[in-house]
Coordinates of C-alpha atoms and ligand atoms in Angstrom, one line a residue:
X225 CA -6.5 29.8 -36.8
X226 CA -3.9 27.7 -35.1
X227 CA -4.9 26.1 -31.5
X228 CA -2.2 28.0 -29.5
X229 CA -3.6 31.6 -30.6
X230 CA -6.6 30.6 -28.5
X231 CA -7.0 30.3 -24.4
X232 CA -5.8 26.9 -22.6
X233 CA -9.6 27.4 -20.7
X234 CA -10.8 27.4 -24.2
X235 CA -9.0 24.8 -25.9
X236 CA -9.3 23.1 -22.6
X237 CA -13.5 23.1 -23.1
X238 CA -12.6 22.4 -26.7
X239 CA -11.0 18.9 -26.5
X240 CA -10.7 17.3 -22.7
X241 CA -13.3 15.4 -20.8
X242 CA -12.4 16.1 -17.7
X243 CA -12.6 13.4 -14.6
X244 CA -15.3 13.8 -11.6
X245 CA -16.4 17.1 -13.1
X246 CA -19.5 18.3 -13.3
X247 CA -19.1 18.5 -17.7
X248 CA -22.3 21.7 -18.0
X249 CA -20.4 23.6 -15.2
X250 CA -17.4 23.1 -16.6
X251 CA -18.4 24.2 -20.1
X252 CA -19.8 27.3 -18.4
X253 CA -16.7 28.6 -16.0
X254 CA -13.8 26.3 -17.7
X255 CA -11.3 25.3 -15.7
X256 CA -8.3 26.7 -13.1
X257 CA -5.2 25.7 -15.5
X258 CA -2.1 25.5 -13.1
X259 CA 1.3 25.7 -14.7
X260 CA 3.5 25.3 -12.2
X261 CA 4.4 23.9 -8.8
X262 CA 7.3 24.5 -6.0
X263 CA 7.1 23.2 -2.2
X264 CA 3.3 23.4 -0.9
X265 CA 2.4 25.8 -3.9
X266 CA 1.1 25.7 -7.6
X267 CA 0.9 28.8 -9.7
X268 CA -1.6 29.2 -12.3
X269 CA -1.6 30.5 -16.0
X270 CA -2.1 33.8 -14.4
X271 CA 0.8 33.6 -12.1
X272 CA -1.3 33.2 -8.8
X273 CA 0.0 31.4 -6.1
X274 CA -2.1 28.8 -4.0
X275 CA -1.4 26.2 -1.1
X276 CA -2.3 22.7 -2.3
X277 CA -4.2 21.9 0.5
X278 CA -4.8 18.5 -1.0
X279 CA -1.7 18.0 -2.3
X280 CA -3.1 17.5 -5.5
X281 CA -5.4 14.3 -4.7
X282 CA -3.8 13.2 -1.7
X283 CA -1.1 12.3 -3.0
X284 CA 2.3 14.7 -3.7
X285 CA 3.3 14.5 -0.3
X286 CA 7.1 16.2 -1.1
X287 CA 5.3 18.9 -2.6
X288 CA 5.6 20.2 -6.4
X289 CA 9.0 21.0 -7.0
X290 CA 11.3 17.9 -5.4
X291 CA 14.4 18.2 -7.9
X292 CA 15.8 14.9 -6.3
X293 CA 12.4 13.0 -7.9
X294 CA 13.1 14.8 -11.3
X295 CA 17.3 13.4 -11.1
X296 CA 15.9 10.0 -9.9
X297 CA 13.6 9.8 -12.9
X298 CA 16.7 11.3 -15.3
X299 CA 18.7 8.9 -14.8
X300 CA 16.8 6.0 -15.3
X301 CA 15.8 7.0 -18.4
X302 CA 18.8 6.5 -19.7
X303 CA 19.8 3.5 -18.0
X304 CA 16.8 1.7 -19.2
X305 CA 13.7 3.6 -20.0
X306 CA 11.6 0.8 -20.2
X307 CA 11.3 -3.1 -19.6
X308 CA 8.3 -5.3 -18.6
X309 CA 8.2 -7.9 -16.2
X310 CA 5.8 -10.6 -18.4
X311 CA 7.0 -14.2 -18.5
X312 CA 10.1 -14.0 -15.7
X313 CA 11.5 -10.8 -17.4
X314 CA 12.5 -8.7 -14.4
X315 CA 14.5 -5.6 -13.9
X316 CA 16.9 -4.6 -11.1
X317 CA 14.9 -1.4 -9.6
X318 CA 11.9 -3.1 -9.7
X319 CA 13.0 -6.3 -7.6
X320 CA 14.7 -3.1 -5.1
X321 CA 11.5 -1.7 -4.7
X322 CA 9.3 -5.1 -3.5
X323 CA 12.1 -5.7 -1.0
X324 CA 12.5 -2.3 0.4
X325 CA 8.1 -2.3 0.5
X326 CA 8.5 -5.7 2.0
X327 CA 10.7 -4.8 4.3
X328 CA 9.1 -1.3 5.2
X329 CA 4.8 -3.4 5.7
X330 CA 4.2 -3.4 9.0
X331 CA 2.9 -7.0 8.6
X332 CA 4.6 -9.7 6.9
X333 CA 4.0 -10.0 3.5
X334 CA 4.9 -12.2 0.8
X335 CA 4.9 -10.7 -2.6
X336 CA 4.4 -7.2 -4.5
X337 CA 2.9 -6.8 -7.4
X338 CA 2.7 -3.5 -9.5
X339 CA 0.4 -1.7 -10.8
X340 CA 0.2 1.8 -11.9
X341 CA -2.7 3.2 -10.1
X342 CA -5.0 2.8 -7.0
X343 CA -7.8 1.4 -8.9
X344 CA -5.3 -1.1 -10.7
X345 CA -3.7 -2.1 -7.2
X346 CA -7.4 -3.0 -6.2
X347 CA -9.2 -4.4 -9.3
X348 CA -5.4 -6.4 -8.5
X349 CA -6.7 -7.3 -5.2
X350 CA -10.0 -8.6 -6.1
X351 CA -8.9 -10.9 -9.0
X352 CA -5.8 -12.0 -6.5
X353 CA -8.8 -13.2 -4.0
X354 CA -11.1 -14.9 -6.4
X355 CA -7.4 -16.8 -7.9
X356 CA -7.1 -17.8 -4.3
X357 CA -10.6 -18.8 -3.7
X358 CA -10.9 -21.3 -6.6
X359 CA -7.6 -22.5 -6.1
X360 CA -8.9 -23.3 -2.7
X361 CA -11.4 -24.8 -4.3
X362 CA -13.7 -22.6 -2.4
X363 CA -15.6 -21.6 -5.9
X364 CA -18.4 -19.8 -4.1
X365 CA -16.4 -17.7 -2.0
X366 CA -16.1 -14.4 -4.2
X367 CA -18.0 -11.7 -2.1
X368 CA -16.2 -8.6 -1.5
X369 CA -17.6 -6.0 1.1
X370 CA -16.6 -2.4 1.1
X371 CA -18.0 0.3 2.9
X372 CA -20.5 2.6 2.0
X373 CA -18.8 6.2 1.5
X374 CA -15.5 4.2 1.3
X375 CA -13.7 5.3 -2.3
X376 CA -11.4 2.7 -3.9
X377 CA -10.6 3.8 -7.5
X378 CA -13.0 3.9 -10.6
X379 CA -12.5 1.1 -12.9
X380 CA -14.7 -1.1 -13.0
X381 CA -14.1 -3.6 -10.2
X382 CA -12.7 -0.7 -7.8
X383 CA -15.6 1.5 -8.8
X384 CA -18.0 -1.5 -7.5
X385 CA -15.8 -1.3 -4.2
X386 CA -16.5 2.4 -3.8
X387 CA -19.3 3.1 -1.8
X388 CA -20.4 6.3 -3.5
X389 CA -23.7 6.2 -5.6
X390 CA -22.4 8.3 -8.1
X391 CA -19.6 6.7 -8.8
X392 CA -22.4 3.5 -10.2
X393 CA -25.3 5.5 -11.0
X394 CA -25.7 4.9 -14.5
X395 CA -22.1 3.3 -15.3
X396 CA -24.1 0.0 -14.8
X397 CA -22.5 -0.7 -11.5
X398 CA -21.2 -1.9 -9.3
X399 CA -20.8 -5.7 -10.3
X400 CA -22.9 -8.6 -8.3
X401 CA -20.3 -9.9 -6.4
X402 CA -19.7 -6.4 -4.3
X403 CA -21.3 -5.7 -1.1
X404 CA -21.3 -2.8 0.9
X405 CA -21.6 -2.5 4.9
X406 CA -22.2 0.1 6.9
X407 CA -20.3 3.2 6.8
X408 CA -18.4 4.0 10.4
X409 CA -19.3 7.8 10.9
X410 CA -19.6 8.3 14.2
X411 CA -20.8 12.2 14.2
X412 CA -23.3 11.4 11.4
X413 CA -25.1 8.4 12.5
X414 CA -23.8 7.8 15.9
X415 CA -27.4 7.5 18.4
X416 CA -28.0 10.1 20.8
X417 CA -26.0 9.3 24.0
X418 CA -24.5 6.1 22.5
X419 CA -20.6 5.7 23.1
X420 CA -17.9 5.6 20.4
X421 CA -17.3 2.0 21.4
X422 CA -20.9 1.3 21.5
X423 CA -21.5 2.5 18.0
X424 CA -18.1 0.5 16.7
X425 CA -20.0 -2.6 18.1
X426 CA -23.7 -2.0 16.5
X427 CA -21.1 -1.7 13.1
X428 CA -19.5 -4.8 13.5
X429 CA -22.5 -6.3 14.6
X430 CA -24.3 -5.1 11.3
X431 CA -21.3 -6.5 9.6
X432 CA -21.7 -9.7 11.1
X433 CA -25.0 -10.1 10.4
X434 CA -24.4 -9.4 6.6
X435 CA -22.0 -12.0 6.7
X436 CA -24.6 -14.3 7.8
X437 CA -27.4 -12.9 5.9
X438 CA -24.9 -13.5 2.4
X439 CA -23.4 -16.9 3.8
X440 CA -20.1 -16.6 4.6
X441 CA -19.4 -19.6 2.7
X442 CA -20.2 -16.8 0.0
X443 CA -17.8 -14.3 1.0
X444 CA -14.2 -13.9 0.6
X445 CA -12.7 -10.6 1.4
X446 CA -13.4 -7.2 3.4
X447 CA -11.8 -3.9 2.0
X448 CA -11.3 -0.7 4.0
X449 CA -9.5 2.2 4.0
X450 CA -7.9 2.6 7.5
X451 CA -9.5 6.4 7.3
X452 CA -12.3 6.8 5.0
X453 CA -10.5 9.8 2.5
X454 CA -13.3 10.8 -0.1
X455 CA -16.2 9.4 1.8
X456 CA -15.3 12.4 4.1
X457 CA -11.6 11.9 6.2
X458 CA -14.1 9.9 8.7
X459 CA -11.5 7.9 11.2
X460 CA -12.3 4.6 12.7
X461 CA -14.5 4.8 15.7
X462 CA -12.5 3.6 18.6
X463 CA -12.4 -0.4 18.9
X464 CA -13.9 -0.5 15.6
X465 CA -10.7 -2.3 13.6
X466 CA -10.3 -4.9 16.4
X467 CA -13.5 -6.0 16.4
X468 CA -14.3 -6.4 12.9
X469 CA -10.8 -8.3 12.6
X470 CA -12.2 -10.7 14.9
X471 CA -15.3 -11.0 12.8
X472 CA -13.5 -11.5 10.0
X473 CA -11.2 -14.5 11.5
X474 CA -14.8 -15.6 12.7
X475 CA -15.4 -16.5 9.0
X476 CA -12.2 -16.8 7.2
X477 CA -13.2 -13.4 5.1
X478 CA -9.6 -11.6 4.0
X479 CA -9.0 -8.3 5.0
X480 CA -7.8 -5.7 2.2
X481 CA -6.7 -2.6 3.4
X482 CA -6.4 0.0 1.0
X483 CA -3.4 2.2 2.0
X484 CA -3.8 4.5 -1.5
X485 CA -4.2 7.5 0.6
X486 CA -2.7 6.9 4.4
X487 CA 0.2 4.9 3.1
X488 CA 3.6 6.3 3.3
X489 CA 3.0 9.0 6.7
X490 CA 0.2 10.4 6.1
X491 CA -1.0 9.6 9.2
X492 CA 1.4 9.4 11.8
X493 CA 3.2 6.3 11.1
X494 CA 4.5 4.5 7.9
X495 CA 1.0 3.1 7.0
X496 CA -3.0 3.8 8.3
X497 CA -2.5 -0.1 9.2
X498 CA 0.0 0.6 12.1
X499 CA -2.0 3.7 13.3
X500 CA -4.8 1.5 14.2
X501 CA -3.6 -1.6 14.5
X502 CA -4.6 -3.6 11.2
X503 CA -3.6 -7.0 10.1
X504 CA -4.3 -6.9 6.5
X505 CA -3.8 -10.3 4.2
X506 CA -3.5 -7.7 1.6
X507 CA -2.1 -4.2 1.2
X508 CA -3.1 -1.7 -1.6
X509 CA -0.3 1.4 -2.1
X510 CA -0.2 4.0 -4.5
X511 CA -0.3 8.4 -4.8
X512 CA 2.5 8.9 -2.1
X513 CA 4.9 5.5 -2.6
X514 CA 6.2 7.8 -5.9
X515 CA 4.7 11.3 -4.2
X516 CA 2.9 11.4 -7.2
X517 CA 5.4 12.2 -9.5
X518 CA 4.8 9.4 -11.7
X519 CA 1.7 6.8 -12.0
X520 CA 2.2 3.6 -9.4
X521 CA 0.6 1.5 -7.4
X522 CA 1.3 -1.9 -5.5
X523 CA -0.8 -4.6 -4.0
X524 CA 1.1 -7.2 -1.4
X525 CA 0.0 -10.3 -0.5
X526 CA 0.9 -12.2 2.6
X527 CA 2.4 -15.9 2.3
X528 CA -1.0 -17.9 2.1
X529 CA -2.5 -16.0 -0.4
X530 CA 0.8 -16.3 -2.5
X531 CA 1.1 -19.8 -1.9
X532 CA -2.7 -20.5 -3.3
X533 CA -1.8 -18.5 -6.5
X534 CA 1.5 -20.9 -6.9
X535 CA -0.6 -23.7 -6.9
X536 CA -3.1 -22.3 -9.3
X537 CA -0.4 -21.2 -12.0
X538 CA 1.1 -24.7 -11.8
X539 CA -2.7 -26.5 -12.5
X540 CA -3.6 -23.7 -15.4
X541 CA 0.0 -23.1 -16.6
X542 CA 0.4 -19.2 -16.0
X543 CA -0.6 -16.8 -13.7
X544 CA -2.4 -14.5 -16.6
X545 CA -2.8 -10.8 -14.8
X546 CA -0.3 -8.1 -15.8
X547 CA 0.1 -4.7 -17.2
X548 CA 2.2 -3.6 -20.4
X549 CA 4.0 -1.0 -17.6
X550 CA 3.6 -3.4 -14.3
X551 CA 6.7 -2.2 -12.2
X552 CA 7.8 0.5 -15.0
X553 CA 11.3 1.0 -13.9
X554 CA 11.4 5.2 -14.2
X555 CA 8.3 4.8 -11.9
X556 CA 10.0 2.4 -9.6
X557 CA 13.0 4.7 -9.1
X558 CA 11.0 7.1 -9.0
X559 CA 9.0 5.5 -6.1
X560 CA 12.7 4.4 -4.0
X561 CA 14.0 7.7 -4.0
X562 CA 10.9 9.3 -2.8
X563 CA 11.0 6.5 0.1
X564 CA 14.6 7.1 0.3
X565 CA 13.6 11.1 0.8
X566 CA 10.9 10.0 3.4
X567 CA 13.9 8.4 6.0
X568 CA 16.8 11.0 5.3
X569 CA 14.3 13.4 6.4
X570 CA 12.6 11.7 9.0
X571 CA 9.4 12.4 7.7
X572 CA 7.0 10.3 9.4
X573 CA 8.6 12.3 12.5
X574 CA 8.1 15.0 11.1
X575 CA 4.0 14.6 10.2
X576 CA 4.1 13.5 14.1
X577 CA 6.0 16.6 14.8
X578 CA 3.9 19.3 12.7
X579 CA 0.9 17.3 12.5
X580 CA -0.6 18.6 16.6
X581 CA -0.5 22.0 15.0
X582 CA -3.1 21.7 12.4
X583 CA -5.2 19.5 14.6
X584 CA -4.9 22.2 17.2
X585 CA -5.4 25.1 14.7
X586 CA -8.7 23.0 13.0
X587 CA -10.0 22.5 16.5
X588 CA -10.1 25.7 17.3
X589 CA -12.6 26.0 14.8
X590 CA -15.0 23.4 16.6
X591 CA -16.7 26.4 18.2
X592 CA -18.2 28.1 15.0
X593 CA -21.5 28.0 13.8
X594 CA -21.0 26.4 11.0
X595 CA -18.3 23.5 12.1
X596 CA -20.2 20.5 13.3
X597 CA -17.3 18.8 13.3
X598 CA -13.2 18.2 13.3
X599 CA -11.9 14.9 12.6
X600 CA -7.9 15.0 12.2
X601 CA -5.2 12.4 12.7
X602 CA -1.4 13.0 11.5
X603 CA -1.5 15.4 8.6
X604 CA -4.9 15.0 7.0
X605 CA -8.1 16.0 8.4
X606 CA -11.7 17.3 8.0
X607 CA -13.8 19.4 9.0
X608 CA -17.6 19.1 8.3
X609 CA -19.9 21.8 7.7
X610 CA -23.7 21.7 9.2
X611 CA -27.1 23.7 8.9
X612 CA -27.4 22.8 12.6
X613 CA -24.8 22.0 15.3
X614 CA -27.1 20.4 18.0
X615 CA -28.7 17.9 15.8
X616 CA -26.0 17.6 13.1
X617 CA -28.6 18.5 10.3
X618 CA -26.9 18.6 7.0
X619 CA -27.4 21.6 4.4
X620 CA -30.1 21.2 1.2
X621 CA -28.6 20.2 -0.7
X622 CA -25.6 18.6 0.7
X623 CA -22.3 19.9 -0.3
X624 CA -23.8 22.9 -1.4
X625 CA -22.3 25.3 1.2
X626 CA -18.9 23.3 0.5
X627 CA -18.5 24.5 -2.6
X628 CA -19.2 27.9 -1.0
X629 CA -15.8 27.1 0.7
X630 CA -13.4 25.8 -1.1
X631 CA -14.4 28.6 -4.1
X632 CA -13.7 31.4 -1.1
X633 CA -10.8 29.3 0.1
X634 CA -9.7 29.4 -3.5
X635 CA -9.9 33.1 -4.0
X636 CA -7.7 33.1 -0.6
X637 CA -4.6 31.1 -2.3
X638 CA -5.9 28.1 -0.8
X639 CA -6.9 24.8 -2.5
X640 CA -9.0 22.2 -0.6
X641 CA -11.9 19.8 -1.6
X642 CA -15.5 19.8 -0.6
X643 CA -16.6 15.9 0.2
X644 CA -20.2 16.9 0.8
X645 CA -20.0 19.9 3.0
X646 CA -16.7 18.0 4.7
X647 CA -13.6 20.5 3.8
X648 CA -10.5 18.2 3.6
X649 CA -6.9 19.0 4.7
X650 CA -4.2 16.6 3.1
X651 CA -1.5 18.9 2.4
X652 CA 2.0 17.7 1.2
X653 CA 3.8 15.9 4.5
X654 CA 6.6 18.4 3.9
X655 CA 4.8 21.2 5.3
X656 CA 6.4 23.5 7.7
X657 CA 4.7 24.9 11.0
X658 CA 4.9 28.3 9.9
X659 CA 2.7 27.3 6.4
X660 CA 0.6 24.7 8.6
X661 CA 0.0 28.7 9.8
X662 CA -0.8 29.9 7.4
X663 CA -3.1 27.4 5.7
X664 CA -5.4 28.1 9.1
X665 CA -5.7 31.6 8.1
X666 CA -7.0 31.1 4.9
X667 CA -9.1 28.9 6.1
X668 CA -10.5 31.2 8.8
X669 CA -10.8 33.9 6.2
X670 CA -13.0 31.5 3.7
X671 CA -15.1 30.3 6.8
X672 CA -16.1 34.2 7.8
X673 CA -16.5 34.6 4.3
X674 CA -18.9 31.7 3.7
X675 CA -20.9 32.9 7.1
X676 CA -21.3 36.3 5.4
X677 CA -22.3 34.6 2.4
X678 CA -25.3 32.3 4.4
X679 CA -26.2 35.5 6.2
X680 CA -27.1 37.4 3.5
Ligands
PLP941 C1 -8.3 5.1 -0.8 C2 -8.2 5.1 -2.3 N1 -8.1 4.0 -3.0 C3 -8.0 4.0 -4.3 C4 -8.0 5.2 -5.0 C5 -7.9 5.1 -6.5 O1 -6.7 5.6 -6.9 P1 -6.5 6.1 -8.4 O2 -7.2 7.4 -8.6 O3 -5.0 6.2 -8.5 O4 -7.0 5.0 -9.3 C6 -8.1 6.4 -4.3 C7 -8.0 7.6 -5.1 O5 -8.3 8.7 -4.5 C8 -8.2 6.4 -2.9 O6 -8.3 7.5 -2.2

């Protein structure tokens, strides 16, 4: 019997091990195989349509079927397929790319340096800090602190920076030097009757005194996402990013931001960073610089930071970190056209635009039993399930009554992801107000549904 005379579900069972999958479920029900993709839609092997309500993971935010990405990459396949950048090789779309992100960071940056994937961009970061610490001679300085709940790739390094316990449990991680503060979530661990800005201040203050508590001749460098994606889309309590900034100058700790998910409009404005007013010493890009059509990431550092690693690579004699496709140049044209997409079609104005309607539309779920609460900014959002709306009680087990509704959202045409009973929006930014429609009334239909479904 050949392969092909047998189901993709099947052969898929047969021979993939699929990522952040639970692998007995999978075995069981197989998987949704999707064949195809135009605009805000895939179709599956079955010819069923569904909104990508995620754009995939976060990240195809021109949709599935941008012919313009598919000439981009064409054509540079035939001019040159593939060059590295090792030992001053360079090639010419790869030195247009750093300039136009340069030139597009809303702080001013130094150098870019590709990778081709979130995690890459941040294990990237971390060795980039630890070069800059010893060549500082500051060889005790190597602590990084993430966030608990924040999510920053799954190699090892970037998996130690995630703050989600399974992505260590029993991987062995996350490695010593990683330390993880307090997660920001207002709804779910704000005090009864304490203020937004009074909660942002008891976190900074916890910060502060974990800084202290670890020396912070001990640490080096802060990451965060400027909103939290797969911790649960939670958004920065107000006065949060100002004060730990200043904590941060307190001590000379960097600050990382990791832009993999609200770079590139997803938020409002060109980067997360702007929204909310960061000053990063380092920016991680990935998913939407290339809208996902092909694997790459970026991590810019400002002046200092460049300046240290000069120094370093003149005392050892090479500046040793580097991947085989670093800056692949069908990715990197890739990558400019989609950014050359983005201004043609004023999208950031357009997420600013279209975005008020599915905040509006999500809100208007804030009255229903089961919504505790709607957090939303730009064009992604989420909107968190509870057992109990006046004390915020979570379901047993959490995420359990998630999975109710994204399988109902599902058999409604309608993709989205369950982040521990938070459902999260992130649909493609080229969205139009009549789908942003239309993605509300699935959504409505898959929250009566998962009512009737608790009621019984
Ligand atoms: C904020 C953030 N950083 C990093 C990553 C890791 O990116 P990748 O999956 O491309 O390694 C992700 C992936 O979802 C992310 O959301």
């Amino acid at each position: 019997m050949t392969s092909s005379t047998l189901s993709a579900a099947t052969r898929d069972i047969a021979y993939q091990l699929h990522p952040f999958t639970n692998l007995r479920r999978h075995e069981a029900e197989g998987p949704l195989v999707i064949t195809g993709g135009h605009g805000i839609y895939v179709t599956d092997e079955a010819g069923r349509e569904y909104i990508e309500g995620l754009a995939g993971l976060w990240c195809a935010s021109l949709g599935f079927g941008e012919e313009r990405l598919v000439e981009a990459a064409t054509r540079q396949m035939r001019k040159l397929p593939y060059y590295h950048q090792f030992a001053s090789k360079a090639h010419d779309i790869a030195i247009d790319l750093a300039e136009r992100l340069i030139s597009l960071l809303p702080v001013r940056m130094s150098k870019v340096f590709f990778n081709n994937s979130g995690s890459e961009a941040n294990d990237t970061a971390v060795k980039l800090v630890w070069y800059y610490n010893n060549a500082r001679g500051r060889h005790r300085k190597k602590k990084i602190i993430s966030r608990l709940r924040g999510y920053h790739g799954i190699t090892v390094a970037s998996a130690s920076l995630t703050g989600i316990v399974t992505a260590h449990r029993d991987f062995d991680l996350p490695l010593p030097a990683i330390r993880h503060a307090d997660c920001p979530d207002y709804y779910r661990y704000g005090k009864p009757g304490e203020s937004e800005e009074a909660f942002a201040t008891r976190m900074v203050e916890s910060l502060e005194a974990q800084i202290l508590r670890e020396d912070p001749d001990t640490v080096a460098a802060f990451i965060a996402e400027p909103v939290m994606g797969a911790g649960g889309v939670i958004l920065p309590p107000r006065t949060y990013f100002d004060k730990v900034q200043a904590v941060l100058r307190k001590y000379d700790v960097l600050f990382i931001a990791d832009e993999v998910i609200c770079g590139f409009g997803r938020t409002g404005s060109m980067f997360g960073s702007e929204t909310f007013g960061l000053a990063p010493d380092i920016v991680v890009m990935a998913k939407a610089l290339s809208s996902a059509y092909l694997p790459i990431s970026a991590t810019a550092i400002s002046e200092e930071i460049y300046q240290a690693l000069l120094a370093e690579s003149d005392k050892i004699g090479i500046f040793a970190h580097g991947y085989t496709y670093s800056g692949h140049p069908v990715c990197c044209a890739v990558a400019l056209e989609t950014l050359a997409i983005m201004k043609e079609r004023d999208l950031v104005g357009h997420v600013q635009r279209v975005g008020p309607r599915l905040q509006a539309g999500l809100r208007r779920f804030a009255d229903h039993p089961l919504v505790g609460d709607v957090r939303t900014v730009g064009l992604i959002a989420g909107v968190e399930l509870v057992k109990d709306k006046a004390t915020h009680a979570q379901f047993d087990p959490p995420g359990s009554v998630g999975a109710v509704f994204v399988a109902r959202a599902q058999a409604h045409g309608l993709i989205l992801r369950n982040l521990q009973d938070t459902i999260a929006l992130c649909p493609p930014l080229i969205i139009t107000e009549t789908e942003i429609d239309e993605v509300l009334r699935r959504f409505q239909y898959a929250l009566a549904d998962t009512a009737s479904a608790l009621a019984r």
